[in-house]
Coordinates of C-alpha atoms in Angstrom, one line a residue:
X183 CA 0.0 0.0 0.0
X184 CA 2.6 2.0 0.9
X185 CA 4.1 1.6 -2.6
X186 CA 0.9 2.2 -4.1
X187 CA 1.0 5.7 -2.7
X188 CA 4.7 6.8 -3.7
X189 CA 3.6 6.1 -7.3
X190 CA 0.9 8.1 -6.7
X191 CA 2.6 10.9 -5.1
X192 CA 5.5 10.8 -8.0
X193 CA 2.6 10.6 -10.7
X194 CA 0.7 13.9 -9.6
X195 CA 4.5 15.5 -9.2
X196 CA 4.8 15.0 -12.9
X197 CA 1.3 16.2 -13.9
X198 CA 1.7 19.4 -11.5
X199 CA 4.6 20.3 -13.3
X200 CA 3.4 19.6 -16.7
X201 CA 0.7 21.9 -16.2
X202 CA 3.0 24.7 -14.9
X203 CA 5.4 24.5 -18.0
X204 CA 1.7 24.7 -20.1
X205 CA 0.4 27.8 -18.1
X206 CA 3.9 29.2 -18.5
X207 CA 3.5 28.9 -22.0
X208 CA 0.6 30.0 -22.1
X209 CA 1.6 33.3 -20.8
X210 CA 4.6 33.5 -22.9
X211 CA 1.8 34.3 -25.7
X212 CA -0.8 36.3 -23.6
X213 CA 2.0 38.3 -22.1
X214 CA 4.1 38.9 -25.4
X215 CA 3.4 40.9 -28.6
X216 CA 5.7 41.5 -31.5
X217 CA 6.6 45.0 -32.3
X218 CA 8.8 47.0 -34.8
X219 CA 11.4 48.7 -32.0
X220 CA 11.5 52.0 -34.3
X221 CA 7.7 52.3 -34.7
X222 CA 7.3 52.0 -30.8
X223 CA 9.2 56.1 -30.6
X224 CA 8.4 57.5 -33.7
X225 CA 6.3 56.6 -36.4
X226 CA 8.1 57.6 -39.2
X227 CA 12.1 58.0 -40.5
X228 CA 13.5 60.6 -42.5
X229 CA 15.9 59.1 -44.8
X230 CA 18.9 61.0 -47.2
X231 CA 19.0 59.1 -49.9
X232 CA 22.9 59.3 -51.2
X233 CA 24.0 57.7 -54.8
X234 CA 24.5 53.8 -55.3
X235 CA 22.8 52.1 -52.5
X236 CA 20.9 53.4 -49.3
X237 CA 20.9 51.3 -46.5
X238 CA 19.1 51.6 -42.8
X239 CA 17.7 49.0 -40.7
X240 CA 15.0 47.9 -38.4
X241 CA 14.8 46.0 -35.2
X242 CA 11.7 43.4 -34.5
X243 CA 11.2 42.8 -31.1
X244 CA 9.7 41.3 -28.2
X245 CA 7.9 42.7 -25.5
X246 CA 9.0 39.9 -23.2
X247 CA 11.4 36.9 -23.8
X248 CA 9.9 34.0 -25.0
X249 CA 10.8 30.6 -24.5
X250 CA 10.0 29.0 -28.5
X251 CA 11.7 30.7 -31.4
X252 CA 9.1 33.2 -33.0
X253 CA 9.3 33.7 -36.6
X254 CA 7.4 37.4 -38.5
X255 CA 7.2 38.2 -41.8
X256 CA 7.4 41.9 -43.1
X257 CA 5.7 43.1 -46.1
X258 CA 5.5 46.7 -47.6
X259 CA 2.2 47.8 -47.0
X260 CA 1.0 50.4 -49.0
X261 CA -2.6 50.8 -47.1
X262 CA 0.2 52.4 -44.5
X263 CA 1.0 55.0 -46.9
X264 CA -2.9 55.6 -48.2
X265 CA -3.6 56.4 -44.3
X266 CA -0.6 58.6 -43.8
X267 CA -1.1 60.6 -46.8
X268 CA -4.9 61.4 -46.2
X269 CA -4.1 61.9 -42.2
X270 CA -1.2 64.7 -43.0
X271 CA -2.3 66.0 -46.2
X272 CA 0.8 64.5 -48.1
X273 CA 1.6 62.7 -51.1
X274 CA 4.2 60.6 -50.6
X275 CA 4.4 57.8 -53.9
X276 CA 5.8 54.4 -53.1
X277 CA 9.1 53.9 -55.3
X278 CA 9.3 50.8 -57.5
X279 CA 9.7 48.3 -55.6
X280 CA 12.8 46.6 -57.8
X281 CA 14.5 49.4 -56.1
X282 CA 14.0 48.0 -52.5
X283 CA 15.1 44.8 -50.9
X284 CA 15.1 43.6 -47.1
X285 CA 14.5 40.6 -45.6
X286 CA 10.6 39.0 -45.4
X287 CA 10.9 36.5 -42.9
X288 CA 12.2 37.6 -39.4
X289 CA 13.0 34.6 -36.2
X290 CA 13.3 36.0 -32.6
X291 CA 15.5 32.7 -31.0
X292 CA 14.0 31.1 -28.1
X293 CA 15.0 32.5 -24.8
X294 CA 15.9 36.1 -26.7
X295 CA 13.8 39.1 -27.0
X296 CA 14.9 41.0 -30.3
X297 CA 16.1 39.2 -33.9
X298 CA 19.1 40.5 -35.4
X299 CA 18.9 44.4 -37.4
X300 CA 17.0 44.1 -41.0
X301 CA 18.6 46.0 -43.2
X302 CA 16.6 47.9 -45.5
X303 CA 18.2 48.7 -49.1
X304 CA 17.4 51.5 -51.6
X305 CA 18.5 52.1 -55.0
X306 CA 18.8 54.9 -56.8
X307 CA 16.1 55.9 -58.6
X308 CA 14.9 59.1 -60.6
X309 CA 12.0 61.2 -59.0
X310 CA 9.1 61.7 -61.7
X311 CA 7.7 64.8 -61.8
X312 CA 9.3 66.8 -58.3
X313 CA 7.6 63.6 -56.3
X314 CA 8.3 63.1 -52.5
X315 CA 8.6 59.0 -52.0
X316 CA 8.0 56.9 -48.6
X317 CA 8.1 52.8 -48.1
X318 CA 6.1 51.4 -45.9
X319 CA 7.2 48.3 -43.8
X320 CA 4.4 46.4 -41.5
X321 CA 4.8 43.1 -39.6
X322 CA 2.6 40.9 -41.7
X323 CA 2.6 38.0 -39.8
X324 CA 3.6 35.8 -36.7
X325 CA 4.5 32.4 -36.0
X326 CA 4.0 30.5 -32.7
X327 CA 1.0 32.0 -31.1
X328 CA 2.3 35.4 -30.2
X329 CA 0.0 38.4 -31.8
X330 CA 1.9 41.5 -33.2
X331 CA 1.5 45.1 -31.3
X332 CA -0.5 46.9 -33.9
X333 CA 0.1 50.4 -32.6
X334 CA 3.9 49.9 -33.4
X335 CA 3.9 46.7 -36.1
X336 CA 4.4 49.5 -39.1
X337 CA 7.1 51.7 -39.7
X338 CA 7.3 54.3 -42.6
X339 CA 10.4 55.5 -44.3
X340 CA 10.1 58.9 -45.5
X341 CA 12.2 59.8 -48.5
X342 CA 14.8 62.6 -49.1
X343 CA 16.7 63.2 -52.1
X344 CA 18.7 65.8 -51.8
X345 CA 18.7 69.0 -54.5
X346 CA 20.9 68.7 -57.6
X347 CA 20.8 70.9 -60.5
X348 CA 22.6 73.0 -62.8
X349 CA 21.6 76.6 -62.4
X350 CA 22.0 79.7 -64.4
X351 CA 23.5 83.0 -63.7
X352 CA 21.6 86.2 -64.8
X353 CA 22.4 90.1 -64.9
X354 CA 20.9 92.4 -66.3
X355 CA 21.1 92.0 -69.8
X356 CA 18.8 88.6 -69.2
X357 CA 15.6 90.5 -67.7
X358 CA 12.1 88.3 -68.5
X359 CA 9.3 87.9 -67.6
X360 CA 6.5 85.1 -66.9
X361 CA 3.6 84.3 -69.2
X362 CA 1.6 85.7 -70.5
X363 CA 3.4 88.9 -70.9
X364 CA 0.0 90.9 -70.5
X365 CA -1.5 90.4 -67.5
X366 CA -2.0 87.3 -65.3
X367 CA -5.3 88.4 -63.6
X368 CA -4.9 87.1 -60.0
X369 CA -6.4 88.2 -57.0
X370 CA -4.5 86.5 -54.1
X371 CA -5.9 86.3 -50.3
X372 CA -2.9 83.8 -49.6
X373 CA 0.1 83.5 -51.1
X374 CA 3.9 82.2 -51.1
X375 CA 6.9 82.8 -53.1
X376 CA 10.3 81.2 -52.6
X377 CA 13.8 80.5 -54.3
X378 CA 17.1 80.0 -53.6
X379 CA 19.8 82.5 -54.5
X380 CA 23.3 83.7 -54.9
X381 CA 24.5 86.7 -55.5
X382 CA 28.3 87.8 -57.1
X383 CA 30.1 90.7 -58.6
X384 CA 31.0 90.7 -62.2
X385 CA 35.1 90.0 -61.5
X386 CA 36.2 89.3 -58.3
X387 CA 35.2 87.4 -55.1
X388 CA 32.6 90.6 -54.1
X389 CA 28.9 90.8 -54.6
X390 CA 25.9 93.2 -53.4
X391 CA 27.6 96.3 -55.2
X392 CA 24.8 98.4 -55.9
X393 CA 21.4 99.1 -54.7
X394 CA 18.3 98.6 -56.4
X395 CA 19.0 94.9 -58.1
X396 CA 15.4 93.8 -58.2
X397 CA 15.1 89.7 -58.2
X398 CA 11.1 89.4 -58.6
X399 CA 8.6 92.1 -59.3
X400 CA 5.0 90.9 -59.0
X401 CA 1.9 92.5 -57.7
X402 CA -0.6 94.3 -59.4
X403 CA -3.3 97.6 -59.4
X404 CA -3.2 98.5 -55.8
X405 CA -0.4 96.5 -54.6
X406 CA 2.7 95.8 -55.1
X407 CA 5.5 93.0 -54.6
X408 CA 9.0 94.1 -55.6
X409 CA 11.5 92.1 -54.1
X410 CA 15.3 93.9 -54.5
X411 CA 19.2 93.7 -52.8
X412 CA 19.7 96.9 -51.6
X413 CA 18.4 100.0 -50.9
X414 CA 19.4 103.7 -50.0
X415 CA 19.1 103.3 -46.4
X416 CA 22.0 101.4 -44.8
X417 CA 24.9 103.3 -44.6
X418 CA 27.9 103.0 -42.6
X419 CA 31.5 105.4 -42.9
X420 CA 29.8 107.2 -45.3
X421 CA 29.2 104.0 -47.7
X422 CA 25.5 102.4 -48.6
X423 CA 25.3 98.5 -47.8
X424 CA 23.3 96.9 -50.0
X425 CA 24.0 93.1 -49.5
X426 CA 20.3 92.4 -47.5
X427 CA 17.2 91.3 -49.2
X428 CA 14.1 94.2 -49.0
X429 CA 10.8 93.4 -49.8
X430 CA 8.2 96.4 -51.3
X431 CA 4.5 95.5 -50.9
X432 CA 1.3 96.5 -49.7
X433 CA 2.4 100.5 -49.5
X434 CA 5.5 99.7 -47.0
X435 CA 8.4 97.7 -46.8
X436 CA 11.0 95.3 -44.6
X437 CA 14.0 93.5 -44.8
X438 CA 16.5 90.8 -44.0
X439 CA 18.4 93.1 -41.5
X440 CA 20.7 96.0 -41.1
X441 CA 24.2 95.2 -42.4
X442 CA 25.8 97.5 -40.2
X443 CA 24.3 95.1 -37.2
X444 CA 26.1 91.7 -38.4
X445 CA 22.8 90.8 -40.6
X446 CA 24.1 91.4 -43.6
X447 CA 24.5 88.7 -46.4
X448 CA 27.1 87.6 -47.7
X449 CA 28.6 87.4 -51.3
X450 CA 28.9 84.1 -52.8
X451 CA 26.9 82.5 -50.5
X452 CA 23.5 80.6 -51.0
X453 CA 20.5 81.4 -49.4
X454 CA 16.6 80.4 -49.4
X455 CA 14.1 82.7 -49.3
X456 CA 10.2 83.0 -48.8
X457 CA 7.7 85.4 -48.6
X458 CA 4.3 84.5 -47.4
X459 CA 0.9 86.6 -47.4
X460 CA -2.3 85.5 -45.3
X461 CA -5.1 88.1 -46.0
X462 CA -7.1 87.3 -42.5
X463 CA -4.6 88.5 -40.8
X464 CA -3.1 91.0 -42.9
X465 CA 0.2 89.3 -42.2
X466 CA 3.2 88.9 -44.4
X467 CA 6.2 87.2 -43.2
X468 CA 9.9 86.7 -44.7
X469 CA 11.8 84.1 -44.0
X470 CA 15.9 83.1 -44.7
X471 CA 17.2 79.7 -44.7
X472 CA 13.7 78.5 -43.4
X473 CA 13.5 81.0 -40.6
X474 CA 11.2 84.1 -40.2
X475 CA 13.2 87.1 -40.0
X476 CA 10.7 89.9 -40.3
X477 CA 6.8 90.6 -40.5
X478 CA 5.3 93.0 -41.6
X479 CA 1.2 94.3 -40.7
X480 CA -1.3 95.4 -43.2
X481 CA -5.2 96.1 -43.6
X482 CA -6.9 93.1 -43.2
X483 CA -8.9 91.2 -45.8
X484 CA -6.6 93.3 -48.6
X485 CA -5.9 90.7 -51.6
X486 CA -2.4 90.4 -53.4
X487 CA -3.5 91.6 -56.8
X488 CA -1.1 90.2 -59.4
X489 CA -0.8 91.5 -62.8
X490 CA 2.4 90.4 -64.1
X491 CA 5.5 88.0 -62.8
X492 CA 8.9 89.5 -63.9
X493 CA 12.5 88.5 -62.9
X494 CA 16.5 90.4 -62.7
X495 CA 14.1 93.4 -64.1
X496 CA 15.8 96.5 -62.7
X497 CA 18.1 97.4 -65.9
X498 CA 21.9 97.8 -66.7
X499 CA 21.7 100.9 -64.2
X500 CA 21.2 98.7 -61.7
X501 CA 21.8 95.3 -62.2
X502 CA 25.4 95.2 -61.9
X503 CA 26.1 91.7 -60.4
X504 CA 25.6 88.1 -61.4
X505 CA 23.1 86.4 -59.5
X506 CA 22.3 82.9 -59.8
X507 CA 18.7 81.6 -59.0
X508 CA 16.7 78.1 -59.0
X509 CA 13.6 76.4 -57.5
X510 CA 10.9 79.3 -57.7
X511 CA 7.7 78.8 -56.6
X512 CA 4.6 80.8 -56.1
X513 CA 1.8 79.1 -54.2
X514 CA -1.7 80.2 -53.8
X515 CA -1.7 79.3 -50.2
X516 CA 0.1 80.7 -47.0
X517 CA 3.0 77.9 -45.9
X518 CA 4.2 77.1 -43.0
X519 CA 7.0 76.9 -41.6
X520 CA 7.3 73.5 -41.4
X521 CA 6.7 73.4 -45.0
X522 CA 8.8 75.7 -45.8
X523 CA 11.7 73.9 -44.1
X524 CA 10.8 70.7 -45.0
X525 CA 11.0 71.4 -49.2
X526 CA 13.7 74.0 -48.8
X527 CA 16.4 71.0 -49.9
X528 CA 14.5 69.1 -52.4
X529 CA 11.7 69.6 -55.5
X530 CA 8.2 69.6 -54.7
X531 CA 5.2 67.5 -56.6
X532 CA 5.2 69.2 -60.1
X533 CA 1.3 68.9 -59.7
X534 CA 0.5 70.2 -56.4
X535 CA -2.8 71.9 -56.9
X536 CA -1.7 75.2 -55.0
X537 CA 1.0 76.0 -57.1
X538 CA 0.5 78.5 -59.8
X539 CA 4.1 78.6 -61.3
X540 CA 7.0 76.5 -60.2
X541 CA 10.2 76.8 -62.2
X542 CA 12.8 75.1 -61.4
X543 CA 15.5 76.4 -63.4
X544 CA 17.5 73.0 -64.4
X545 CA 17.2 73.1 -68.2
X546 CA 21.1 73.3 -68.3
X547 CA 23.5 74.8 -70.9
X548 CA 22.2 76.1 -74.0
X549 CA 18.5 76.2 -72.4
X550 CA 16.6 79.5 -73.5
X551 CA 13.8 78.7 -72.4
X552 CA 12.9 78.2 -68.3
X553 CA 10.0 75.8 -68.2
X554 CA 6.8 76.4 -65.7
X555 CA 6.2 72.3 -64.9
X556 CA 3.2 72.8 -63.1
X557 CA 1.6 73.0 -66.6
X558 CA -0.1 76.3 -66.1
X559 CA 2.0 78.1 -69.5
X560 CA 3.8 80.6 -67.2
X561 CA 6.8 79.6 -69.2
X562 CA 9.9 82.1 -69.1
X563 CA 11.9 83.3 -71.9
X564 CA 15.7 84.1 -71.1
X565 CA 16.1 88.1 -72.0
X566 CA 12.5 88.7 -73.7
X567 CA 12.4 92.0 -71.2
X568 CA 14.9 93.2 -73.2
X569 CA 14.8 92.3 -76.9
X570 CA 16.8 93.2 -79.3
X571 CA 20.3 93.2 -76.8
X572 CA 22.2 90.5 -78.6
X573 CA 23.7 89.2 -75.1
X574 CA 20.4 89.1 -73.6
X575 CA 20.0 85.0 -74.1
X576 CA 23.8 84.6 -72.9
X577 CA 23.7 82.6 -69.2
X578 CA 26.3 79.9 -68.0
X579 CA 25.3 77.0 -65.8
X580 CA 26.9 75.6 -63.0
X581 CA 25.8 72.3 -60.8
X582 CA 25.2 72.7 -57.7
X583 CA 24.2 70.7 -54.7
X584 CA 21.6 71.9 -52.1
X585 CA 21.9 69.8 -48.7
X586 CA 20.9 70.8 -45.1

């Protein structure tokens, strides 16, 4: 009898601890989820995209460790994108996917909480049309029982390809304008204009030498939007400064700085600039290198009437320096300055519905003609402000790369 009950006792030793090694699996998948490591911060990456091959990584993980080997599966999952895009008010295009490769199946080892990095690889590839491009990676499945954290399972990888183009370099003898050469007929309650720009003397390593070099003049019958280097009003030893950026609309005027102060710019050098307009507020803002500084206050509700669109217009009495320009765009809309920021280094969607002229200026040598993509015929002529001066088609171009 005694026997009897050692068995016994031994028998219900074995099935007590079966059952604990089953409720402790059990728990292993009630416990545990499967996660993307980056999506658990941050829900996107911004990505430079450099020439050749690309390469970052992700990290699939567990929340606790598991005692079986988990395998996942990634996929790119462009219902990621769709929901991104309409939540921000993007447009980010998936690339081909010939130009991406990473790994699809992912294993976690038993008794280990993360698999080894996944390396993500992009090729080069050519934008079409100024598009922006993301790739969206989810966790598409899971093997051995364990669910997948759906707050963190995808993981988007936004895009950047830096700015490249050749650029020309304009005085005065190249003064045009946008079409039509009439009138353009627009009466604006918002709008932006931006470019990038760099301004040099004829021989030398100077720049900014006179006053009065007008970039853009825009605006219309009852305003105005001239935008100039220099002006009579910034002197210092009895000299004018005119290397700062002024801005002439809505009866007044502001600018990039005093020179005399240490805000002066400087010859030779790049810089971005915008100029935004909101009509509710009677606000207009000007920004440099993506940050605003100066503002200037006007009646409210007064629109931005805009008659004509003309560029390096100020004449040979004037216009003495070479200045080199790329990427204009005038938008319909007042932009942020997070959107600002964001496109300063790269092209924007040809077809964005609020632009009315983008030209990007990357025709290259022996271009005469400056093409508005956005398909809205504000196409530029080089020199047809000033017909009939045999140099007034003459530019150089020069590559150049535009990275934050």
């Amino acid at each position: 009898m005694k026997r009897i009950s050692l068995l016994k006792i031994m028998a219900l030793g074995v099935l007590a601890l079966a059952q604990t090694a089953c409720e402790n699996a059990k728990n292993d998948v009630i416990d545990n989820l499967v996660y993307i490591n980056e999506a658990s911060t941050s829900k996107t990456k911004e990505l430079t995209l450099s020439d050749g091959t690309t390469r970052t990584s992700l990290t699939v993980r567990l929340v606790n460790v598991a005692n079986q080997t988990i395998k996942a599966s990634l996929f790119i999952d462009e219902s990621v994108l769709e929901a991104y895009n309409k939540k921000n008010e993007t447009n980010y295009k998936m690339p081909a996917k010939e130009y991406i490769s990473f790994p699809e199946s992912v294993t976690i080892e038993a008794g280990s909480v993360s698999a080894d990095p996944v390396n993500v690889d992009i090729e080069s590839f050519e934008a079409e049309g100024g598009a922006q491009y993301a790739i969206p990676i989810s966790i598409k499945s899971v093997e051995g029982g364990i669910g997948k954290a759906e707050s963190s399972s995808s993981f988007l990888l936004v895009l950047v390809k830096p700015l490249k183009q050749p650029v020309p370099k304009f005085t005065w003898y190249n003064s045009m304008h946008a079409a039509p050469s009439e009138t353009w007929g627009l009466s604006l309650p918002n709008y932006t204009l931006e470019w990038w720009s760099k301004v040099s003397a004829e021989s030398g390593n100077g720049g900014y030498t006179n006053n009065n070099q007008a970039i853009i003049n825009s605006g219309g019958s009852g305003t105005e939007l001239y935008i100039r280097f220099g002006d009579l009003i910034y002197s210092e030893n009895g000299s004018y400064k005119n290397n700062f950026l002024q801005v002439k609309t809505m009866g007044s005027q502001f600018d990039t700085g005093d020179p005399t102060k240490g805000k002066g710019l400087e010859a030779q050098k790049w810089y971005h600039f915008a100029v935004t307009y909101d009509a509710a507020s009677g606000t207009t803002l000007l920004y440099q290198n993506g940050t605003v500084v100066a503002s200037l206050s006007s009646s409210i509700g007064q629109a931005m009437n805009v008659d004509q669109f003309q560029m390096i217009s100020s004449g040979q009495e004037y216009f003495e320096d070479f200045c080199e320009v790329c990427q204009v765009r005038f938008w319909k809309v007042t932009r942020t300055v997070n959107q600002i920021k964001k496109s300063m280094y790269t092209e924007v969607d040809y077809t964005d519905k609020n632009l009315l002229l983008y030209l990007p200026m990357n025709e290259g040598e022996g271009a005469t003609i400056l093409h508005d993509v956005t398909g809205n015929g504000h196409d530029v002529e080089i020199g047809n402000s000033n017909l009939g001066n045999e140099d007034r088609q003459k530019v150089t171009w020069e590559t150049y790369s535009f990275a934050q």
